[in-house]
Short mmCIF file of C-alpha atoms and ligand atoms in Angstrom, two decimals:
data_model
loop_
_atom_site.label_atom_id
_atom_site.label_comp_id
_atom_site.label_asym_id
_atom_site.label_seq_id
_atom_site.Cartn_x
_atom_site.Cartn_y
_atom_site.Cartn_z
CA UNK A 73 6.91 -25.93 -40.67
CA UNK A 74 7.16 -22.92 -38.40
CA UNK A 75 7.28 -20.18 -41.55
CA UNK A 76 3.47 -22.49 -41.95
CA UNK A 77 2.12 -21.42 -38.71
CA UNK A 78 3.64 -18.36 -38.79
CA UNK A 79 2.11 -17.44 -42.02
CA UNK A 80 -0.97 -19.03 -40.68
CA UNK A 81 -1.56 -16.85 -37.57
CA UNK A 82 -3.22 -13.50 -38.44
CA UNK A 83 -2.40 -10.17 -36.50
CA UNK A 84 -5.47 -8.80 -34.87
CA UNK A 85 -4.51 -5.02 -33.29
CA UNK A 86 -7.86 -4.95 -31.98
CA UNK A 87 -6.89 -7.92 -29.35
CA UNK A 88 -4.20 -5.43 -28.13
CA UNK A 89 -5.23 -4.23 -24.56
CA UNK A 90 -4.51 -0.47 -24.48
CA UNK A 91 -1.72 -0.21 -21.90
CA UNK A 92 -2.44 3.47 -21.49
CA UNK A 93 -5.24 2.51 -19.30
CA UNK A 94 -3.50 0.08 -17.54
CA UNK A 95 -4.50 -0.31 -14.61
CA UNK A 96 -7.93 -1.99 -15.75
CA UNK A 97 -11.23 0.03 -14.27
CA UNK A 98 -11.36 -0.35 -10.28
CA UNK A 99 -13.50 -2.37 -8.68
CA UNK A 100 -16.88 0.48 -7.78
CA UNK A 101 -16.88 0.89 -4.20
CA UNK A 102 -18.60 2.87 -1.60
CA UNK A 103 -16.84 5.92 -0.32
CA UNK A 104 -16.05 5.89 3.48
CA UNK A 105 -14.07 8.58 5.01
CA UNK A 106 -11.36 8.18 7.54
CA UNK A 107 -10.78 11.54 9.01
CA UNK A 108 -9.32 13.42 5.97
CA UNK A 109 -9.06 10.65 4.04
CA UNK A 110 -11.64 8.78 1.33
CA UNK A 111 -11.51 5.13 1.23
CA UNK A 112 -13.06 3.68 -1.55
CA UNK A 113 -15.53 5.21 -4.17
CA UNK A 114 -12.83 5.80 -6.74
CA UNK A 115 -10.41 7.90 -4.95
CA UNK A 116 -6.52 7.25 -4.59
CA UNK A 117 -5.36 3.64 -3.26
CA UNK A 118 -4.12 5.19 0.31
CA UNK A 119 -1.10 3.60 1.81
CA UNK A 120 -1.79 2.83 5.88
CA UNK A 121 0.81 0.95 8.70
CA UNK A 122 0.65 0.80 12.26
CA UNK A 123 3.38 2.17 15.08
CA UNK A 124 5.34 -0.39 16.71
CA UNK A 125 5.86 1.45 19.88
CA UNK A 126 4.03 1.41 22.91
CA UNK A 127 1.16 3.57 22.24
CA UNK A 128 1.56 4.59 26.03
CA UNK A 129 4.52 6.04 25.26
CA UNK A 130 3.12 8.97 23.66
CA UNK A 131 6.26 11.18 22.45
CA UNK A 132 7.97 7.96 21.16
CA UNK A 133 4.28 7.15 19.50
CA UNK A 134 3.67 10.36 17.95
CA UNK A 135 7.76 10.60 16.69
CA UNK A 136 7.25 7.12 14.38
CA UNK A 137 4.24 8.46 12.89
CA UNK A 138 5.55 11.54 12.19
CA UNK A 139 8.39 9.07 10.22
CA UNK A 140 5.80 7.35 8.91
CA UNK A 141 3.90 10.60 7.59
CA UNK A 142 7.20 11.96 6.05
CA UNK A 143 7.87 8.72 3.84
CA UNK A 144 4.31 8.33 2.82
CA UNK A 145 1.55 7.09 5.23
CA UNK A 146 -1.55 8.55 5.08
CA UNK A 147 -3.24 6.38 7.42
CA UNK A 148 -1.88 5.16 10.69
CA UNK A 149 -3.11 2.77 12.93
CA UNK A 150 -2.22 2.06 16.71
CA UNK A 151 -2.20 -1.11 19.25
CA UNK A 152 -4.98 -0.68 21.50
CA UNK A 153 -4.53 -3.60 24.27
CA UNK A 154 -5.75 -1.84 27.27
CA UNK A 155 -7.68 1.18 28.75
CA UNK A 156 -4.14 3.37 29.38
CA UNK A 157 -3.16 2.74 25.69
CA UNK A 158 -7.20 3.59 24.72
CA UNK A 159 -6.63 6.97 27.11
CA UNK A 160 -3.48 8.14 25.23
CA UNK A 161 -5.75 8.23 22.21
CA UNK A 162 -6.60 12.00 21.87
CA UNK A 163 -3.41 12.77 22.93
CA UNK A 164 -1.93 11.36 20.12
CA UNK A 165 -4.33 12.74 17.40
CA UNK A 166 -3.79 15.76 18.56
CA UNK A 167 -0.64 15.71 17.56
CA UNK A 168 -0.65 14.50 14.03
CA UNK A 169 -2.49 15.36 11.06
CA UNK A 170 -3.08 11.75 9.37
CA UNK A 171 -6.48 10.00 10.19
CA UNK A 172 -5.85 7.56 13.27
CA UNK A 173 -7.27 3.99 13.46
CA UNK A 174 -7.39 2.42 16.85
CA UNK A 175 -7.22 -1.51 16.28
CA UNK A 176 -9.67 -3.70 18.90
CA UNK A 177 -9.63 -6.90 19.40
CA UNK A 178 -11.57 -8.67 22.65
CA UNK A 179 -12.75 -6.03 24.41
CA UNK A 180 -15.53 -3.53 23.39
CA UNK A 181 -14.79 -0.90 26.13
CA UNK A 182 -11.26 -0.53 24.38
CA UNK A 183 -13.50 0.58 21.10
CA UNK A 184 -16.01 2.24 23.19
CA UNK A 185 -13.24 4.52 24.85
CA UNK A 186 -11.48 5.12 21.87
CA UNK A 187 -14.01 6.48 20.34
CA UNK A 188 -14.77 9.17 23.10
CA UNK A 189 -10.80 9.89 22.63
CA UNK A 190 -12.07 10.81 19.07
CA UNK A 191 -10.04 8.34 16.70
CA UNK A 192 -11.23 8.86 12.70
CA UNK A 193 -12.03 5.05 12.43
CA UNK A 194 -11.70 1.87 14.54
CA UNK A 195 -10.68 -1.77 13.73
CA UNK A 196 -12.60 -4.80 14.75
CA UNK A 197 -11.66 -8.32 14.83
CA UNK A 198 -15.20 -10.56 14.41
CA UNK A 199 -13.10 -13.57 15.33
CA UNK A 200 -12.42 -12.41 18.89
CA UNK A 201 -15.10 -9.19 19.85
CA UNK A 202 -17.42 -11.26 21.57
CA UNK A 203 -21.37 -10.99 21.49
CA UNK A 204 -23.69 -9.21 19.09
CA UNK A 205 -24.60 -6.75 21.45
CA UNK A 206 -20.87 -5.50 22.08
CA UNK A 207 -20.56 -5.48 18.28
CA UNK A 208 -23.87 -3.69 18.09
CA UNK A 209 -23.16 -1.10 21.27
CA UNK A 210 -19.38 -0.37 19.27
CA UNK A 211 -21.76 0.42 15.56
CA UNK A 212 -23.94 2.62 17.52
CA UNK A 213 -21.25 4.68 19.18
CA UNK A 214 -19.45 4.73 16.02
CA UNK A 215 -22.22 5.92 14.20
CA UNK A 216 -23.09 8.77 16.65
CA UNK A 217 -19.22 9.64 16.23
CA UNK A 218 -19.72 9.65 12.16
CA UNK A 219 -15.94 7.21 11.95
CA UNK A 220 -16.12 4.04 10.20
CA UNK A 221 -15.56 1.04 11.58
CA UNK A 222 -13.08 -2.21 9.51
CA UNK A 223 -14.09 -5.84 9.77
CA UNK A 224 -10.69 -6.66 10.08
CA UNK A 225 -11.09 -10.80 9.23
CA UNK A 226 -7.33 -12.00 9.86
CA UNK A 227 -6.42 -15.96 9.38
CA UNK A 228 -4.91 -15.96 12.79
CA UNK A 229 -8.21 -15.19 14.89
CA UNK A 230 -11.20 -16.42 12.75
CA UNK A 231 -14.64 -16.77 14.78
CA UNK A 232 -14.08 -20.39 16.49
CA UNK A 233 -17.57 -21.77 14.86
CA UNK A 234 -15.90 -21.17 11.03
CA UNK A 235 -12.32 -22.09 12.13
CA UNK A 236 -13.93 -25.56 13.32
CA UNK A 237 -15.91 -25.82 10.34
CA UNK A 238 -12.71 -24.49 7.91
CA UNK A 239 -9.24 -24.33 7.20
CA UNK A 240 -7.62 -21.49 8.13
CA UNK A 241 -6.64 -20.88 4.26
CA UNK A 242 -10.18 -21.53 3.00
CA UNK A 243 -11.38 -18.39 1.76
CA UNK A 244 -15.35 -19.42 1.98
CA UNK A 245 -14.00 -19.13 6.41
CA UNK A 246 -13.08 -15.32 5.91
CA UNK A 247 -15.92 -14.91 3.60
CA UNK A 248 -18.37 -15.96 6.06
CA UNK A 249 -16.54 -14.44 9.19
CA UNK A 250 -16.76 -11.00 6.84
CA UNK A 251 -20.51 -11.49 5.90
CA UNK A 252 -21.69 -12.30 9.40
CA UNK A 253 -20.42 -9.28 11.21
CA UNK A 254 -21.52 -7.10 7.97
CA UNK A 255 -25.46 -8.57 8.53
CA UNK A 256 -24.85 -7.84 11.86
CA UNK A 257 -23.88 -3.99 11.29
CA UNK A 258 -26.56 -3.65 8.38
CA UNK A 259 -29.31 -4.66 10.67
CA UNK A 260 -28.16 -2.29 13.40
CA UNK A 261 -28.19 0.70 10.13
CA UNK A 262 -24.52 0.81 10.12
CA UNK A 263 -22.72 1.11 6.71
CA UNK A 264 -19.82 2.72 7.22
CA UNK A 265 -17.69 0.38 6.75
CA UNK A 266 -14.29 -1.08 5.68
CA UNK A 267 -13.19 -4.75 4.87
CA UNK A 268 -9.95 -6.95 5.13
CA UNK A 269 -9.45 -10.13 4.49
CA UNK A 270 -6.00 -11.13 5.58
CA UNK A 271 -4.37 -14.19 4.94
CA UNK A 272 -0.56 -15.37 4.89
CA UNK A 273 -1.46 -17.36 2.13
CA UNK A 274 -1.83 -15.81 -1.05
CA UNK A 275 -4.43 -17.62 -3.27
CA UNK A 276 -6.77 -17.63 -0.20
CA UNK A 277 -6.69 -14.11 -0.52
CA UNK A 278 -6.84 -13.51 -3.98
CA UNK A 279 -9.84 -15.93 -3.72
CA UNK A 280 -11.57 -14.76 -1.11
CA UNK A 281 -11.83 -11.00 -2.42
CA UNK A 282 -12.88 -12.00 -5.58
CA UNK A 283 -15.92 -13.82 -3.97
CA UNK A 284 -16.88 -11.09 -1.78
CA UNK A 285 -16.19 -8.47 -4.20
CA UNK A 286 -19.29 -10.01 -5.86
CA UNK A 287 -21.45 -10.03 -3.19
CA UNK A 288 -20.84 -6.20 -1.51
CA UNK A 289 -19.90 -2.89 -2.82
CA UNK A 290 -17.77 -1.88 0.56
CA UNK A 291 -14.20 -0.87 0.09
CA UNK A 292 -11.20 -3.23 0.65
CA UNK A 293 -8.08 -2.68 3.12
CA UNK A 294 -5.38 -5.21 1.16
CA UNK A 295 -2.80 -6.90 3.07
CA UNK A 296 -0.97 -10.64 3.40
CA UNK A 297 -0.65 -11.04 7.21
CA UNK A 298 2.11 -12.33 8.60
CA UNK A 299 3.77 -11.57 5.45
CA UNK A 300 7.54 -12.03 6.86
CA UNK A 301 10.94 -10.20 7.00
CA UNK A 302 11.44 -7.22 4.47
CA UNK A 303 12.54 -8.93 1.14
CA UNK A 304 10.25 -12.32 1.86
CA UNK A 305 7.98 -10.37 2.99
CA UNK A 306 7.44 -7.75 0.20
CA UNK A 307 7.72 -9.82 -2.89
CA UNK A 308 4.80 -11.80 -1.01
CA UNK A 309 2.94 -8.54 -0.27
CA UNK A 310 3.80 -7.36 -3.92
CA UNK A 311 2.49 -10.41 -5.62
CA UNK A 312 -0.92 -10.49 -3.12
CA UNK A 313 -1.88 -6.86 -3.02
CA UNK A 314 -0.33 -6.18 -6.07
CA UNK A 315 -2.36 -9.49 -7.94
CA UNK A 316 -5.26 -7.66 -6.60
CA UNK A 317 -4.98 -4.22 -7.22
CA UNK A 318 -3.99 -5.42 -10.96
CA UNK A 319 -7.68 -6.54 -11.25
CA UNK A 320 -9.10 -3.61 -9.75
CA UNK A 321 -9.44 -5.00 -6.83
CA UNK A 322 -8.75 -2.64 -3.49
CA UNK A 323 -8.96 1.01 -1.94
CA UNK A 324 -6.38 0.95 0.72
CA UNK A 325 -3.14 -0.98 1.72
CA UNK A 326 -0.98 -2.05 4.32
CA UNK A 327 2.22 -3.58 3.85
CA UNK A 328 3.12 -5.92 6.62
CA UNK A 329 6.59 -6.64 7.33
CA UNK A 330 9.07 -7.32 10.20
CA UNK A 331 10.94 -4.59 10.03
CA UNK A 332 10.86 -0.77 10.56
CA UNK A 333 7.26 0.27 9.66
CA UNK A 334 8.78 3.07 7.18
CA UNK A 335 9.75 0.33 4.87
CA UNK A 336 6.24 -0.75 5.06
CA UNK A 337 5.45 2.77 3.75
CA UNK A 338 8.35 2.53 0.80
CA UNK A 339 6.85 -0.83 -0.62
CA UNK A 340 3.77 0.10 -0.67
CA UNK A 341 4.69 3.29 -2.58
CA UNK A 342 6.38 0.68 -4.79
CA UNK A 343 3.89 -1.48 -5.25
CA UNK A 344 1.20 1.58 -6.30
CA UNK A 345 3.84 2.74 -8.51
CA UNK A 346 4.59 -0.17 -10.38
CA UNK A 347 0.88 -0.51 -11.31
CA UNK A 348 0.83 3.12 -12.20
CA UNK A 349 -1.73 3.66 -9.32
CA UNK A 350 0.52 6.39 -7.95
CA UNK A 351 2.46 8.65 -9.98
CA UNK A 352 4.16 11.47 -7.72
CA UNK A 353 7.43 11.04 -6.52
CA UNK A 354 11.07 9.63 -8.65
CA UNK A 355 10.80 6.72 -10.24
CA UNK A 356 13.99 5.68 -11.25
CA UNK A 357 14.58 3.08 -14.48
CA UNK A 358 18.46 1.56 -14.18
CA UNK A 359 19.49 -1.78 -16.08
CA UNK A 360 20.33 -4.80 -14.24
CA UNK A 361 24.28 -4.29 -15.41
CA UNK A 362 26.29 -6.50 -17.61
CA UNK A 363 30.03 -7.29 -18.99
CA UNK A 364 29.68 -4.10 -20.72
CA UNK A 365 29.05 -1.85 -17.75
CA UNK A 366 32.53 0.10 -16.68
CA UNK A 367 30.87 2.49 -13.81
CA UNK A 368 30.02 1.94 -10.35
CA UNK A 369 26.21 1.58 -11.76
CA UNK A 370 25.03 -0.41 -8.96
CA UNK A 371 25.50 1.82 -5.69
CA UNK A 372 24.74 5.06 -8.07
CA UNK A 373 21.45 3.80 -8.42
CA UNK A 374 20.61 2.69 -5.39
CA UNK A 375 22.30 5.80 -3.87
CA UNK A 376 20.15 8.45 -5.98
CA UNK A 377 16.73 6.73 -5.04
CA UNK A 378 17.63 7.30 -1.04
CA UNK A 379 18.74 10.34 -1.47
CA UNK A 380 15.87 11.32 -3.96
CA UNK A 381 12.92 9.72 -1.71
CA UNK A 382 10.84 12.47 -0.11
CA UNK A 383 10.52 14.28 -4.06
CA UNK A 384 7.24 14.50 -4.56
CA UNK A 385 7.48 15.92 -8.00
CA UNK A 386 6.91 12.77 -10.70
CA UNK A 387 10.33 12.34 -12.49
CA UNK A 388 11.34 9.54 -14.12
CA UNK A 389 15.04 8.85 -13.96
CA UNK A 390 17.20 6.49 -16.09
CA UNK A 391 20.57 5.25 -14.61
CA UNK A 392 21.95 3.03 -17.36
CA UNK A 393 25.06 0.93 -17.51
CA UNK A 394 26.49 1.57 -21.56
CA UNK A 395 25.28 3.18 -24.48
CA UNK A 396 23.60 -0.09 -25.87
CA UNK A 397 20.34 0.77 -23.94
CA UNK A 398 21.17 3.46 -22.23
CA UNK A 399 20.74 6.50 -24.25
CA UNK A 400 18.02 5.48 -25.58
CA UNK A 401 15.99 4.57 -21.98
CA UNK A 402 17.72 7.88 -21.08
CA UNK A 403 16.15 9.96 -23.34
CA UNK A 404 12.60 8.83 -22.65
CA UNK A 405 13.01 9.73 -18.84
CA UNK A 406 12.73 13.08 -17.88
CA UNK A 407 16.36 12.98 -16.94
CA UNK A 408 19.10 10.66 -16.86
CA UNK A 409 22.50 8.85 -17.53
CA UNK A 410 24.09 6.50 -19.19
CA UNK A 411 27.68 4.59 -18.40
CA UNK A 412 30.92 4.81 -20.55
CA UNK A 413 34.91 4.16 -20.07
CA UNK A 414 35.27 6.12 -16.75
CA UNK A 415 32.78 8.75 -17.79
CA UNK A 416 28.90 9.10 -18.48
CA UNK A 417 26.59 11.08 -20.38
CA UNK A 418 23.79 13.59 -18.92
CA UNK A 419 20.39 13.66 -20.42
CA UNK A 420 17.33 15.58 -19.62
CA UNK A 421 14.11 15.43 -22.03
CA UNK A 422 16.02 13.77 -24.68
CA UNK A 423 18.72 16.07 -25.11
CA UNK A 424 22.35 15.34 -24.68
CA UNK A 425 23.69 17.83 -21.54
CA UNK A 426 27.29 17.31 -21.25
CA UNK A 427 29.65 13.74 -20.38
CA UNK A 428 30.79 13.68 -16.83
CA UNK A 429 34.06 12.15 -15.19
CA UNK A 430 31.97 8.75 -13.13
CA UNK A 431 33.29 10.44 -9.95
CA UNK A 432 31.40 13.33 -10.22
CA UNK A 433 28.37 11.93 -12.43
CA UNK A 434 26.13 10.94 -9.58
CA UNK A 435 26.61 14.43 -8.01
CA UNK A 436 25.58 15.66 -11.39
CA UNK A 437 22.73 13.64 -11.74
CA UNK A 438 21.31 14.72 -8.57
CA UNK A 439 21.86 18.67 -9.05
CA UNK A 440 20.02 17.70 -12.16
CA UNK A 441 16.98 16.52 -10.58
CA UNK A 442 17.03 18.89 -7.68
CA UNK A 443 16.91 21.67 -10.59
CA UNK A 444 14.07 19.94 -12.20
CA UNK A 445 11.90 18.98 -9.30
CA UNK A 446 12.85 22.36 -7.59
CA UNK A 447 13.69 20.30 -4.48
CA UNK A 448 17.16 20.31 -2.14
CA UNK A 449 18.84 16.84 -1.96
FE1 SF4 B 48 24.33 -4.00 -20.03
FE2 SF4 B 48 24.28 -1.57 -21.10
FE3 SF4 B 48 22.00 -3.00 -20.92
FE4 SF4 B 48 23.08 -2.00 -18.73
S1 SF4 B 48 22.27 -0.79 -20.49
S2 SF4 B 48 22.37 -4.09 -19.02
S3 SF4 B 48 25.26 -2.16 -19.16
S4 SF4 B 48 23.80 -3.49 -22.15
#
């Protein structure tokens, strides 16, 4: 019976997809620039987060995104509750040479001042700005500036007329909130603009892009809000931005997570990497380990990606447990190892280097890469 349907079912190679283009086309946005950065209109899925500290507290402000700058970000974005945090502002950009966002929510002036402080792009809530004319006063000062301005819709603050009228995990609510204040900005001339949609749950956001995506050609901000602790909440992040960014779907990302805002920064990178949307940096291939692994395989790996983070040469590195899979995964990375009885082997572009004593193979793996990538470690 089953040699029957297997002789039955005909190969068709031109069904294959071509996994060299993998990622499938992006989604064709409009460009919008964020201080030295291009949102949208085909250019690089940037990674964003936002400081924790008290923006007041401008050393302690300007120290976390210079963190955040060194593991990745190339977009930050600050608290801006009241008119001392609004006046720190230029203080802060001043000092650091990634685009900052100032994010709003209830009060114009906030916007307004930030603005004058000379921010590269501001964040709106529609849910909570108020009236038209605020919204419309904020679009003309922002215009006059040349920043964009992002519709942030979030599930948490929707305007109160759709939040009656929805769920807070209907996606036609965010839709609408999204489509309102972009009428609003279009009538007023205003198109620089950027759009979020963030949800904690996931289908509503996956649902709620793909219907707007239809309707407008502005670029997306990705994001699950309220996402959770690191490892909840970046396989949630992962399987919402990265769902979305796997159809083509999205021009920049934040990773929200409660934790230290630089891990924000390292799963996004992940994320981008994973869908080949980001190639610089290691990207290191190691085997899950089994019964026939005899070397400490499980901290070497995990050691040589901290240690090997801030490379921004592309190298792919194989740490492999035996020789079943090893060599062979080895020799298609640029460099790598692969486990034996107290010993491993070196490889680099498919050629055998030398075997190592374990004790000493993670140190040799590392000189290995620093020689390639012409980076210290
Ligand atoms: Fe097991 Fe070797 Fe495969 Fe690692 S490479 S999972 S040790 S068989």
């Amino acid at each position: 019976m089953s040699r029957n349907i297997s002789s039955s079912r005909k190969r068709n190679d031109k069904t294959n997809p071509d996994l060299d283009e993998y990622p499938p086309p992006r989604r064709k946005s409009r460009a919008v620039k964020a201080g030295n950065v291009i949102i949208g209109g085909g250019f690089p899925v940037s990674i964003q987060s936002m400081t924790n500290t008290d923006t007041c507290d401008i050393p302690a402000t300007v120290n976390q995104i210079h963190q955040l700058e060194e593991a990745g970000c190339e977009i930050i974005r600050v608290a801006v509750p009241n008119e001392m945090a609004a006046a720190c502002l230029g203080q802060i950009k001043k000092q650091i040479s990634i685009p900052l966002v100032a994010d709003i929510h209830f009060s114009h002036k906030l916007a307004l001042n930030a603005i004058k402080e000379g921010v590269d792009k501001i964040r709106i809530n529609p849910g909570n700005i108020g009236d038209n004319r605020k919204v419309k006063e904020v679009a003309r000062a922002a215009a006059e500036a040349g920043i964009p301005l992002r519709i942030g819709v979030n599930s948490g603050s929707l305007p109160e007329k759709l939040s009656k009228k929805y769920s807070h995990s209907d996606p036609r609510a965010f839709v609408t909130a999204a489509l309102d204040e972009i009428e609003l900005l279009e009538k007023n001339n205003f198109k620089n603009i950027v759009i979020s949609l963030k949800s904690s749950n996931i289908a509503c956001t996956l649902a709620a892009h793909k219907i707007l995506a239809q309707q407008v050609d502005y670029p997306f901000h990705l994001g699950i809000t309220e996402a959770g602790t690191e490892f909840a909440g970046s396989i949630k992040s992962a399987i919402g931005i990265g769902s979305l960014l796997a159809t083509g779907i999205g021009d920049t990302i934040r990773v929200s997570l409660t934790a230290d805002p630089v891990r924000e920064i390292v799963v996004a990178k992940q994320i981008l990497k994973a869908l080949n949307l980001k190639k610089d940096g290691i990207e290191v291939i190691s085997c899950p380990t089994c019964g026939r692994c005899q070397i400490d395989l499980i901290d070497i790996a995990r050691s040589v990606e901290e240690k090997t983070r801030h490379i921004k040469t592309p190298l792919k590195v194989a740490v492999m447990g035996c020789v079943v899979n090893g060599p062979g995964e080895a020799r298609a990375a640029d460099v790598g190892i692969a486990g034996g009885a107290g010993f491993g082997t070196l490889f680099a572009h498919g050629e055998i280097l030398r075997k190592v004593p374990e004790k000493e193979l993670e140190q040799a793996l590392l000189a290995e890469i620093s020689r390639l990538t012409g980076e210290d470690i």
